[in-house]
Structure formats: C-alpha cells, structure tokens
Short mmCIF file of C-alpha atoms in Angstrom, two decimals:
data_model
loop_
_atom_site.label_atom_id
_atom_site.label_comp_id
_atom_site.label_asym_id
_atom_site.label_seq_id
_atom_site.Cartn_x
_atom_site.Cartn_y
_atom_site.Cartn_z
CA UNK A 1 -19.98 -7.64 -14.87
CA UNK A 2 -16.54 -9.26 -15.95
CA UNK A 3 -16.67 -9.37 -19.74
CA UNK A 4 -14.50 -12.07 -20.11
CA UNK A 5 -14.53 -16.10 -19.37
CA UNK A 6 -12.51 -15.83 -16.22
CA UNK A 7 -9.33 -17.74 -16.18
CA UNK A 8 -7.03 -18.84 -13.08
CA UNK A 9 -4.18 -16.06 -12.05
CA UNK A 10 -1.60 -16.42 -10.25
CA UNK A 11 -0.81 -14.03 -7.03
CA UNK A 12 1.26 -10.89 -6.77
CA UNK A 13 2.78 -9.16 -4.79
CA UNK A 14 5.42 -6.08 -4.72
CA UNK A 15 8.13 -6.28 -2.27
CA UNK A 16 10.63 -4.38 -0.87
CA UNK A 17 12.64 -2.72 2.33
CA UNK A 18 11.78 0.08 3.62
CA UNK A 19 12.54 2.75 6.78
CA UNK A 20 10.28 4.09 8.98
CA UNK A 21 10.59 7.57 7.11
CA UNK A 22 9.50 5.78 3.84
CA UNK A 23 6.42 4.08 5.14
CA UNK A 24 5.73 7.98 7.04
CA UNK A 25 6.30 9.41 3.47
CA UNK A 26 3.69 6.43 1.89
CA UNK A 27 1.03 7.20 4.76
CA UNK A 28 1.26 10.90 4.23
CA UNK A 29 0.71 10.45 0.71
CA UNK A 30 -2.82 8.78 1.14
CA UNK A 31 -5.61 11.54 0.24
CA UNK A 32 -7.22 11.05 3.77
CA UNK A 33 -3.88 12.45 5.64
CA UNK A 34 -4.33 15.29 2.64
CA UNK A 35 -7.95 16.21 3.83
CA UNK A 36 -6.94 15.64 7.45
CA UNK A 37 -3.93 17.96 6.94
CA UNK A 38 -6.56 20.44 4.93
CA UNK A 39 -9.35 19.83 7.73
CA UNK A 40 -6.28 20.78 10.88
CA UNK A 41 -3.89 21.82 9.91
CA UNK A 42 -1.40 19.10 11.20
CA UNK A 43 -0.21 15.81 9.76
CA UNK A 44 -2.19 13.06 10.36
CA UNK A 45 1.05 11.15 10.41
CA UNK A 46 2.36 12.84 13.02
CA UNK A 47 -0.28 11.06 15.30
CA UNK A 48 1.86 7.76 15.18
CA UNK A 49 4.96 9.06 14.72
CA UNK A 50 6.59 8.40 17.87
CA UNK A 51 4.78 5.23 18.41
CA UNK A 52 6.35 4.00 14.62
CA UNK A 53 10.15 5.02 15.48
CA UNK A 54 9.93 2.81 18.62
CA UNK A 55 8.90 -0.05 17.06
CA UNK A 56 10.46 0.47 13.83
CA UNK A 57 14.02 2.11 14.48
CA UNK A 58 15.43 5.21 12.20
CA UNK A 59 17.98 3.27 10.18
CA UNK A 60 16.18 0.05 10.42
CA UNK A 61 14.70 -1.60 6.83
CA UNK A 62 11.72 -3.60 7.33
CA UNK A 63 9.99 -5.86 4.54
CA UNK A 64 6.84 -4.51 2.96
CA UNK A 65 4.71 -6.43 1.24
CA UNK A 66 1.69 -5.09 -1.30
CA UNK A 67 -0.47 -7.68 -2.93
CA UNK A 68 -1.32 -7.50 -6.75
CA UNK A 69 -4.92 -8.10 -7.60
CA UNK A 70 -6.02 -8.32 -10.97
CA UNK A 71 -8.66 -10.32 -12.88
CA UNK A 72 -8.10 -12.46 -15.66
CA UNK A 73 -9.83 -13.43 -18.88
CA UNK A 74 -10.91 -14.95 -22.97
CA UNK A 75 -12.70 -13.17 -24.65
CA UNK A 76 -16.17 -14.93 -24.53
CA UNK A 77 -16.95 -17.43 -27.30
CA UNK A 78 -20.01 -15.99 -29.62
#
C-alpha cells in the first residue's frame, strides 16, 4: 500500500535522438539479451539487426521517447 495521501503528478518523459547503433547498444543492455547471450551464445540483438538498419538508417537520429512514472504524496494526517 501507498503510504501517503496521493496527490495529482504531472507526466514525464525523457527525450532524446538517437541512431540505430544506440537503440542496438540500449537493447543489448537489457538482462534478457544477457541470459540469451549466456543461454547461445549469440546476441539476441543480432536477430533484428538487419531488419532495424533498413528501417532506421546508420547515420539517421530518430526521437526516443521514455515515460517517467512516479507516485506522489502527504504524509497522511494522524
């Protein structure tokens, strides 16, 4: 349970540009490609690879976009 009296928050999010390598660097850094590299041998990543470059050009910068969630409170009145 939230020990708090909730209170309205307003929304987050972290954004920024990034390449294709970037978002491959991000998605290899997740512990599932880890136990999927450990389980393998190979990079999970290396699944979508190709399928990421043609859609999402070396060189190009694309907009990501990672929401903020977070809960908000008073400390209850006694």
């Amino acid at each position: 349970p939230f020990p708090f009296d909730e209170i309205p928050c307003p929304e987050f999010q972290i954004r920024d540009h990034w390449s294709g390598a970037r978002m491959l660097g991000y998605l290899n850094s997740w512990s599932a490609c880890r136990h999927y590299y450990a389980a393998k041998g190979t990079q999970a990543v290396d699944l979508i690879r190709k399928q990421l470059f043609e859609i999402w050009p070396e060189g190009d910068m694309k907009e990501i976009r990672f929401p903020v969630y977070m809960r908000m409170g008073r400390k209850m009145q006694d």
